[in-house]
mmCIF file of C-alpha atoms in Angstrom:
data_model
loop_
_atom_site.group_PDB
_atom_site.id
_atom_site.type_symbol
_atom_site.label_atom_id
_atom_site.label_comp_id
_atom_site.label_asym_id
_atom_site.label_seq_id
_atom_site.Cartn_x
_atom_site.Cartn_y
_atom_site.Cartn_z
ATOM 1 C CA MET A 1 8.204 33.138 -19.525
ATOM 2 C CA SER A 2 8.043 33.207 -15.823
ATOM 3 C CA THR A 3 10.580 35.571 -14.309
ATOM 4 C CA ALA A 4 10.204 34.296 -10.707
ATOM 5 C CA ARG A 5 13.534 33.751 -8.965
ATOM 6 C CA GLY A 6 12.288 31.211 -6.482
ATOM 7 C CA PHE A 7 10.063 28.111 -6.612
ATOM 8 C CA LEU A 8 7.542 27.015 -4.029
ATOM 9 C CA GLY A 9 5.375 24.397 -5.561
ATOM 10 C CA GLU A 10 1.911 22.785 -5.157
ATOM 11 C CA GLY A 11 0.317 20.353 -7.554
ATOM 12 C CA ASP A 12 -1.816 17.183 -8.053
ATOM 13 C CA VAL A 13 -0.341 13.815 -8.862
ATOM 14 C CA LEU A 14 -1.904 11.663 -11.570
ATOM 15 C CA PHE A 15 -1.162 8.070 -12.429
ATOM 16 C CA ASP A 16 -1.583 6.020 -15.614
ATOM 17 C CA VAL A 17 -0.963 2.371 -14.729
ATOM 18 C CA TRP A 18 0.070 -0.591 -16.832
ATOM 19 C CA ASP A 19 -2.394 -3.512 -16.514
ATOM 20 C CA ASP A 20 -0.683 -6.832 -16.415
ATOM 21 C CA ASP A 21 -3.842 -8.811 -17.339
ATOM 22 C CA THR A 22 -4.742 -6.893 -20.490
ATOM 23 C CA GLN A 23 -1.219 -5.807 -21.215
ATOM 24 C CA THR A 24 -2.242 -2.278 -21.883
ATOM 25 C CA TRP A 25 -2.069 1.087 -20.356
ATOM 26 C CA TRP A 26 -5.173 2.787 -19.032
ATOM 27 C CA ASN A 27 -4.447 5.593 -21.388
ATOM 28 C CA SER A 28 -6.114 7.987 -18.882
ATOM 29 C CA TRP A 29 -4.981 9.856 -15.812
ATOM 30 C CA LYS A 30 -6.339 8.805 -12.338
ATOM 31 C CA PRO A 31 -5.876 11.468 -9.513
ATOM 32 C CA MET A 32 -4.166 9.891 -6.460
ATOM 33 C CA GLY A 33 -5.496 12.337 -3.990
ATOM 34 C CA GLU A 34 -3.381 14.421 -1.548
ATOM 35 C CA SER A 35 0.322 14.098 -2.168
ATOM 36 C CA SER A 36 3.185 15.775 -0.062
ATOM 37 C CA LYS A 37 6.169 14.849 -2.158
ATOM 38 C CA PHE A 38 7.035 14.384 -5.930
ATOM 39 C CA ALA A 39 10.741 14.459 -6.366
ATOM 40 C CA ILE A 40 12.996 13.272 -9.202
ATOM 41 C CA GLY A 41 16.729 13.119 -8.843
ATOM 42 C CA ALA A 42 18.901 13.021 -11.987
ATOM 43 C CA GLN A 43 21.820 10.521 -11.452
ATOM 44 C CA SER A 44 25.263 10.212 -12.909
ATOM 45 C CA GLU A 45 28.279 7.968 -12.228
ATOM 46 C CA LEU A 46 31.680 9.368 -12.275
ATOM 47 C CA LYS A 47 34.400 7.160 -13.961
ATOM 48 C CA GLU A 48 38.032 8.203 -13.243
ATOM 49 C CA LYS A 49 41.420 7.067 -14.288
ATOM 50 C CA GLU A 50 44.405 7.698 -12.169
ATOM 51 C CA SER A 51 48.053 7.551 -13.324
ATOM 52 C CA ARG A 52 50.342 4.962 -11.987
ATOM 53 C CA GLY A 53 53.342 6.406 -13.607
ATOM 54 C CA ARG A 54 56.606 7.265 -11.839
ATOM 55 C CA GLY A 55 56.203 10.385 -9.820
ATOM 56 C CA THR A 56 52.517 10.833 -10.990
ATOM 57 C CA ARG A 57 50.743 7.956 -9.419
ATOM 58 C CA GLY A 58 47.305 8.899 -8.103
ATOM 59 C CA GLN A 59 46.999 12.019 -10.437
ATOM 60 C CA LEU A 60 43.730 12.055 -12.428
ATOM 61 C CA ILE A 61 44.448 11.673 -16.165
ATOM 62 C CA ALA A 62 40.900 11.091 -17.372
ATOM 63 C CA SER A 63 37.282 11.603 -16.032
ATOM 64 C CA VAL A 64 33.937 11.103 -17.505
ATOM 65 C CA ALA A 65 30.345 11.340 -16.082
ATOM 66 C CA LEU A 66 27.924 8.685 -17.226
ATOM 67 C CA LEU A 67 24.215 9.159 -16.962
ATOM 68 C CA LYS A 68 22.215 6.687 -14.793
ATOM 69 C CA SER A 69 18.551 6.174 -14.562
ATOM 70 C CA PRO A 70 16.889 8.956 -12.580
ATOM 71 C CA GLU A 71 15.197 8.042 -9.371
ATOM 72 C CA ILE A 72 11.668 9.175 -8.154
ATOM 73 C CA GLU A 73 9.878 9.409 -4.866
ATOM 74 C CA VAL A 74 6.296 9.990 -4.446
ATOM 75 C CA VAL A 75 4.452 10.361 -1.110
ATOM 76 C CA LEU A 76 0.740 9.794 -1.126
ATOM 77 C CA ASP A 77 -1.052 11.156 1.961
ATOM 78 C CA GLU A 78 -4.543 10.094 1.071
ATOM 79 C CA VAL A 79 -5.026 6.557 2.361
ATOM 80 C CA ASN A 80 -7.776 4.783 0.465
ATOM 81 C CA ALA A 81 -8.281 1.383 -1.090
ATOM 82 C CA ASP A 82 -6.631 2.363 -4.327
ATOM 83 C CA ASN A 83 -3.511 3.771 -2.611
ATOM 84 C CA ILE A 84 -3.364 0.965 0.053
ATOM 85 C CA LYS A 85 -3.331 -1.450 -3.004
ATOM 86 C CA LEU A 86 0.009 0.276 -4.078
ATOM 87 C CA ALA A 87 1.435 0.285 -0.436
ATOM 88 C CA PHE A 88 1.026 -3.466 -0.348
ATOM 89 C CA MET A 89 1.656 -4.307 -3.962
ATOM 90 C CA GLY A 90 -1.712 -5.894 -4.124
ATOM 91 C CA THR A 91 -4.753 -6.200 -6.285
ATOM 92 C CA LEU A 92 -8.178 -4.599 -5.652
ATOM 93 C CA ALA A 93 -11.387 -6.596 -5.575
ATOM 94 C CA SER A 94 -14.935 -5.897 -4.567
ATOM 95 C CA LEU A 95 -16.206 -6.715 -1.152
ATOM 96 C CA THR A 96 -19.787 -7.915 -1.309
ATOM 97 C CA GLN A 97 -22.360 -9.677 0.792
ATOM 98 C CA GLY A 98 -26.044 -9.962 0.101
ATOM 99 C CA SER A 99 -28.588 -9.879 2.827
ATOM 100 C CA GLY A 100 -29.960 -13.106 4.277
ATOM 101 C CA SER A 101 -30.265 -15.177 7.433
ATOM 102 C CA ILE A 102 -28.840 -18.251 9.279
ATOM 103 C CA ALA A 103 -31.055 -20.601 11.195
ATOM 104 C CA ASP A 104 -29.629 -23.020 13.735
ATOM 105 C CA GLN A 105 -26.063 -22.672 12.429
ATOM 106 C CA VAL A 106 -23.975 -24.912 14.527
ATOM 107 C CA ILE A 107 -20.843 -23.646 16.295
ATOM 108 C CA THR A 108 -18.523 -25.074 18.899
ATOM 109 C CA ALA A 109 -18.110 -22.929 22.049
ATOM 110 C CA LYS A 110 -14.632 -21.871 23.057
ATOM 111 C CA LEU A 111 -15.011 -19.781 26.230
ATOM 112 C CA GLY A 112 -13.509 -16.309 25.944
ATOM 113 C CA HIS A 113 -12.923 -16.625 22.107
ATOM 114 C CA TRP A 114 -14.671 -14.888 19.347
ATOM 115 C CA ILE A 115 -16.210 -17.416 16.920
ATOM 116 C CA PRO A 116 -17.058 -16.250 13.308
ATOM 117 C CA LEU A 117 -20.355 -17.039 11.824
ATOM 118 C CA GLY A 118 -19.234 -16.541 8.072
ATOM 119 C CA LYS A 119 -21.382 -13.547 7.629
ATOM 120 C CA ARG A 120 -21.158 -9.951 9.038
ATOM 121 C CA ASN A 121 -23.502 -6.978 9.726
ATOM 122 C CA PHE A 122 -26.095 -8.768 11.650
ATOM 123 C CA ALA A 123 -29.244 -7.256 12.856
ATOM 124 C CA THR A 124 -29.715 -7.091 16.688
ATOM 125 C CA ALA A 125 -33.294 -8.204 16.518
ATOM 126 C CA ALA A 126 -34.100 -11.849 16.776
ATOM 127 C CA PHE A 127 -30.471 -12.947 17.158
ATOM 128 C CA THR A 128 -30.455 -16.021 19.402
ATOM 129 C CA VAL A 129 -27.972 -18.576 20.592
ATOM 130 C CA LYS A 130 -29.379 -21.886 21.837
ATOM 131 C CA SER A 131 -28.212 -25.314 23.274
ATOM 132 C CA SER A 132 -27.748 -28.025 20.647
ATOM 133 C CA ASP A 133 -31.097 -29.601 21.529
ATOM 134 C CA GLY A 134 -32.786 -26.197 21.118
ATOM 135 C CA VAL A 135 -34.298 -26.288 24.691
ATOM 136 C CA THR A 136 -32.104 -23.612 26.394
ATOM 137 C CA THR A 137 -31.954 -20.149 24.988
ATOM 138 C CA TYR A 138 -28.831 -18.363 26.304
ATOM 139 C CA ALA A 139 -28.896 -14.797 27.694
ATOM 140 C CA LEU A 140 -27.063 -12.085 25.816
ATOM 141 C CA GLY A 141 -24.568 -10.328 28.064
ATOM 142 C CA THR A 142 -24.696 -13.059 30.690
ATOM 143 C CA ASP A 143 -23.857 -16.156 28.646
ATOM 144 C CA TYR A 144 -22.323 -14.624 25.539
ATOM 145 C CA GLU A 145 -21.530 -11.466 23.578
ATOM 146 C CA VAL A 146 -22.009 -10.564 19.985
ATOM 147 C CA ASN A 147 -20.051 -8.491 17.489
ATOM 148 C CA TYR A 148 -22.904 -7.755 15.030
ATOM 149 C CA ARG A 149 -20.660 -5.798 12.733
ATOM 150 C CA LEU A 150 -17.985 -8.583 12.292
ATOM 151 C CA GLY A 151 -20.476 -11.431 12.674
ATOM 152 C CA MET A 152 -18.947 -13.177 15.693
ATOM 153 C CA VAL A 153 -20.156 -14.736 19.007
ATOM 154 C CA ARG A 154 -18.028 -15.070 22.135
ATOM 155 C CA PRO A 155 -19.264 -17.446 24.911
ATOM 156 C CA LEU A 156 -18.455 -16.064 28.395
ATOM 157 C CA ALA A 157 -16.558 -18.115 30.962
ATOM 158 C CA THR A 158 -18.809 -16.529 33.624
ATOM 159 C CA GLY A 159 -21.995 -17.786 31.968
ATOM 160 C CA THR A 160 -23.711 -21.140 31.798
ATOM 161 C CA ILE A 161 -22.346 -22.362 28.408
ATOM 162 C CA ALA A 162 -19.814 -25.266 28.768
ATOM 163 C CA ASP A 163 -16.529 -25.095 27.028
ATOM 164 C CA ALA A 164 -16.653 -27.136 23.668
ATOM 165 C CA ALA A 165 -20.482 -27.137 23.878
ATOM 166 C CA SER A 166 -22.338 -27.352 20.612
ATOM 167 C CA LEU A 167 -24.463 -24.346 19.972
ATOM 168 C CA LYS A 168 -27.152 -23.244 17.483
ATOM 169 C CA VAL A 169 -27.066 -19.633 16.291
ATOM 170 C CA SER A 170 -29.897 -17.869 14.358
ATOM 171 C CA GLY A 171 -30.175 -14.343 13.044
ATOM 172 C CA THR A 172 -30.535 -12.001 10.081
ATOM 173 C CA TYR A 173 -27.652 -10.280 8.355
ATOM 174 C CA ASN A 174 -27.690 -7.176 6.167
ATOM 175 C CA ALA A 175 -25.885 -6.526 2.784
ATOM 176 C CA VAL A 176 -22.353 -5.227 2.770
ATOM 177 C CA SER A 177 -20.358 -3.488 0.043
ATOM 178 C CA GLY A 178 -16.829 -2.264 -0.165
ATOM 179 C CA SER A 179 -13.321 -3.128 -1.296
ATOM 180 C CA THR A 180 -10.740 -5.817 -0.562
ATOM 181 C CA VAL A 181 -7.068 -5.473 -1.168
ATOM 182 C CA LYS A 182 -5.221 -8.816 -1.661
ATOM 183 C CA GLY A 183 -1.704 -7.944 -0.540
ATOM 184 C CA ALA A 184 1.623 -9.081 -1.911
ATOM 185 C CA THR A 185 0.347 -10.208 -5.327
ATOM 186 C CA LYS A 186 2.417 -7.974 -7.627
ATOM 187 C CA ALA A 187 6.207 -7.516 -7.659
ATOM 188 C CA GLN A 188 6.201 -3.948 -9.043
ATOM 189 C CA LEU A 189 4.127 -1.062 -10.165
ATOM 190 C CA ARG A 190 4.715 -0.058 -13.724
ATOM 191 C CA CYS A 191 3.260 3.435 -14.387
ATOM 192 C CA ARG A 192 3.314 6.910 -15.907
ATOM 193 C CA LEU A 193 2.946 9.886 -13.741
ATOM 194 C CA LEU A 194 1.923 13.590 -14.304
ATOM 195 C CA LEU A 195 2.441 16.468 -11.767
ATOM 196 C CA ASP A 196 -0.126 19.093 -12.633
ATOM 197 C CA GLY A 197 1.781 21.807 -10.622
ATOM 198 C CA ARG A 198 2.024 25.603 -10.012
ATOM 199 C CA ASN A 199 4.847 27.917 -8.633
ATOM 200 C CA LEU A 200 3.182 29.880 -5.849
ATOM 201 C CA VAL A 201 5.804 32.566 -6.222
ATOM 202 C CA ASP A 202 4.187 33.953 -9.289
ATOM 203 C CA GLY A 203 1.287 31.605 -10.121
ATOM 204 C CA SER A 204 2.846 30.178 -13.158
ATOM 205 C CA ASP A 205 2.097 26.519 -14.326
ATOM 206 C CA ALA A 206 4.765 23.876 -13.800
ATOM 207 C CA GLU A 207 4.237 20.335 -15.094
ATOM 208 C CA CYS A 208 6.280 17.230 -14.796
ATOM 209 C CA GLU A 209 5.480 14.097 -16.973
ATOM 210 C CA VAL A 210 7.176 10.806 -16.293
ATOM 211 C CA PHE A 211 6.928 8.707 -19.384
ATOM 212 C CA GLU A 212 7.446 5.474 -17.498
ATOM 213 C CA ALA A 213 8.483 4.476 -13.999
ATOM 214 C CA ILE A 214 9.011 1.154 -12.025
ATOM 215 C CA LEU A 215 7.933 1.761 -8.542
ATOM 216 C CA ALA A 216 7.804 -0.106 -5.191
ATOM 217 C CA PRO A 217 6.722 0.856 -1.717
ATOM 218 C CA GLU A 218 9.320 2.153 0.657
ATOM 219 C CA GLY A 219 9.050 0.938 4.235
ATOM 220 C CA GLU A 220 5.942 -0.315 6.007
ATOM 221 C CA PHE A 221 2.481 1.060 6.500
ATOM 222 C CA ASP A 222 1.649 1.335 10.197
ATOM 223 C CA PHE A 223 -2.097 1.036 10.785
ATOM 224 C CA LYS A 224 -1.670 2.460 14.440
ATOM 225 C CA ALA A 225 0.910 5.139 13.893
ATOM 226 C CA GLU A 226 0.974 8.116 16.146
ATOM 227 C CA ASP A 227 0.430 10.534 13.104
ATOM 228 C CA PHE A 228 -1.422 10.415 9.957
ATOM 229 C CA GLY A 229 -0.497 7.605 7.685
ATOM 230 C CA SER A 230 1.152 8.084 4.279
ATOM 231 C CA ILE A 231 2.474 5.852 1.391
ATOM 232 C CA THR A 232 5.908 6.375 0.046
ATOM 233 C CA LEU A 233 6.660 4.955 -3.359
ATOM 234 C CA LYS A 234 10.224 4.882 -4.828
ATOM 235 C CA GLY A 235 11.689 3.656 -8.105
ATOM 236 C CA LYS A 236 13.475 4.245 -11.248
ATOM 237 C CA LEU A 237 12.554 6.054 -14.433
ATOM 238 C CA VAL A 238 12.529 4.271 -17.825
ATOM 239 C CA THR A 239 12.820 5.876 -21.228
ATOM 240 C CA PRO A 240 10.220 4.022 -23.300
ATOM 241 C CA VAL A 241 10.291 3.311 -27.039
ATOM 242 C CA GLY A 242 9.444 6.494 -29.038
ATOM 243 C CA LYS A 243 10.854 8.747 -26.344
ATOM 244 C CA THR A 244 14.282 10.386 -26.077
ATOM 245 C CA SER A 245 14.222 10.907 -22.250
ATOM 246 C CA PRO A 246 12.375 9.362 -19.331
ATOM 247 C CA PHE A 247 10.664 12.605 -18.247
ATOM 248 C CA GLU A 248 10.223 16.194 -19.068
ATOM 249 C CA VAL A 249 9.311 19.390 -17.173
ATOM 250 C CA ARG A 250 7.186 21.935 -18.861
ATOM 251 C CA PHE A 251 6.310 25.475 -18.069
ATOM 252 C CA PRO A 252 3.229 26.287 -20.273
ATOM 253 C CA GLU A 253 2.081 29.857 -20.953
ATOM 254 C CA LEU A 254 -1.479 29.931 -21.904
ATOM 255 C CA THR A 255 -2.696 32.621 -24.211
#
């Protein structure tokens, strides 16, 4: 058994999440990346009875502490699609686009505004913007600008394109892959947690397993914060069927 008289910890946080669609747990542990906080607070409520007798009013005649559900706070410092999903109580979906092209796609000019083409990741070669009759080919940088990455065209007020003019756009776009988080689609996160930790004082192992927790994000996530972003999750611990406590802390000694 560890004889360390202090604790300075480090560790990895792993999640097992309840799937609302399949009504099952993953039954596996997913690493959530860098985490700077894993804190549990055991809560109790003090019930007190005071006397109202003659000459004794206000004196305590009975007191009992009642256990309440422990609270947990986890701070995730690795901001990726999986963790952003938790920050916004959302669902994760694939972001996909096959390669292809558009030919004489009609858009309506609005000077100074970016007009989406419905596709992204356009190639710069052979990208053209023409008048509705196809006679005039407008000049890039003079009459319009292109955001090839987002797939948008901006007619310039200093060019020869008239406001509200009908334009024909042609070009080739490349494939896109990635992830999409659809925010605010879930009310809560039901999960299990495992802290695979270690006491740096003597190198001994320290584990904390949460058998069930109901979590929700705390505060906002600022995409333009002054410092590195993090995601804070807070919630209550639940004692599930088959368990006698909502969590346990283990100090294993391997032989």
